[in-house]
């Protein structure tokens, strides 16, 4: 997406009005929920909860257990138990 600058106004209740073109382009409708973050440089960023979730997918993947390794360990344990059971 290209970067564009827009002038927005703050009303007497502190609300920002997003230009209609931005709302249409991003699918923002009346009642939509957005997440706003403020960066150290004072920049504000708006993102939809759905987009935030999409971007977060896979971020913790390296912390997840290695299911293939765990499956092999489970298979080894079962095989050992069967051998022990045969000797009883």
Coordinates of C-alpha atoms in Angstrom, one line a residue:
X1 CA 0.0 0.0 0.0
X2 CA 1.3 3.5 -0.9
X3 CA 1.8 6.0 1.9
X4 CA -0.6 8.9 1.7
X5 CA -1.0 11.9 4.0
X6 CA -4.4 13.1 5.1
X7 CA -5.5 16.0 7.3
X8 CA -7.9 14.9 9.9
X9 CA -9.7 17.0 12.5
X10 CA -10.4 16.4 16.1
X11 CA -13.9 17.4 17.2
X12 CA -14.9 18.9 20.5
X13 CA -15.3 15.4 22.1
X14 CA -11.8 14.4 21.0
X15 CA -12.9 12.2 18.2
X16 CA -10.9 11.8 14.9
X17 CA -12.8 11.6 11.7
X18 CA -11.2 9.2 9.1
X19 CA -11.6 10.2 5.5
X20 CA -14.3 8.2 3.6
X21 CA -11.7 6.9 1.1
X22 CA -9.6 5.3 3.9
X23 CA -12.7 3.9 5.5
X24 CA -13.9 2.3 2.3
X25 CA -10.4 1.0 1.4
X26 CA -10.0 -0.7 4.8
X27 CA -13.6 -1.8 5.1
X28 CA -14.1 0.3 8.2
X29 CA -17.8 0.8 8.9
X30 CA -19.8 2.6 11.6
X31 CA -19.2 0.6 14.9
X32 CA -16.0 -1.1 13.6
X33 CA -13.4 -1.8 16.3
X34 CA -9.8 -0.7 15.7
X35 CA -6.6 -1.1 17.8
X36 CA -4.6 2.1 18.1
X37 CA -1.0 2.1 19.2
X38 CA 1.2 5.1 19.9
X39 CA 4.9 4.8 19.1
X40 CA 7.7 6.6 20.9
X41 CA 8.0 9.2 18.1
X42 CA 4.3 10.1 18.6
X43 CA 3.1 8.2 15.5
X44 CA -0.3 6.6 15.8
X45 CA -1.1 3.3 14.1
X46 CA -4.6 1.9 13.6
X47 CA -5.1 -1.8 12.9
X48 CA -8.1 -4.1 12.9
X49 CA -8.2 -6.9 15.4
X50 CA -8.5 -9.4 12.5
X51 CA -5.3 -8.0 10.9
X52 CA -3.5 -8.0 14.2
X53 CA -4.4 -11.6 14.7
X54 CA -3.3 -12.5 11.2
X55 CA 0.1 -10.9 11.7
X56 CA 0.6 -12.6 15.0
X57 CA 0.1 -16.1 13.6
X58 CA 3.3 -18.1 13.9
X59 CA 5.2 -15.6 16.0
X60 CA 5.6 -18.2 18.8
X61 CA 6.1 -21.2 16.6
X62 CA 9.6 -21.8 17.7
X63 CA 8.4 -22.1 21.3
X64 CA 5.9 -24.8 20.5
X65 CA 6.9 -28.4 21.1
X66 CA 8.3 -30.4 18.2
X67 CA 5.4 -32.7 17.7
X68 CA 7.4 -35.1 15.4
X69 CA 10.2 -35.4 17.9
X70 CA 7.6 -35.9 20.7
X71 CA 5.8 -38.6 18.6
X72 CA 9.1 -40.5 18.1
X73 CA 9.8 -40.3 21.9
X74 CA 6.3 -41.6 22.6
X75 CA 6.8 -44.5 20.1
X76 CA 10.1 -45.4 21.7
X77 CA 8.5 -45.4 25.2
X78 CA 5.6 -47.6 24.0
X79 CA 8.1 -50.0 22.4
X80 CA 10.2 -50.2 25.6
X81 CA 7.0 -50.8 27.7
X82 CA 6.0 -53.7 25.4
X83 CA 9.4 -55.3 25.7
X84 CA 9.2 -55.0 29.5
X85 CA 5.7 -56.5 29.5
X86 CA 6.9 -59.5 27.4
X87 CA 9.6 -60.2 30.0
X88 CA 7.2 -60.1 33.0

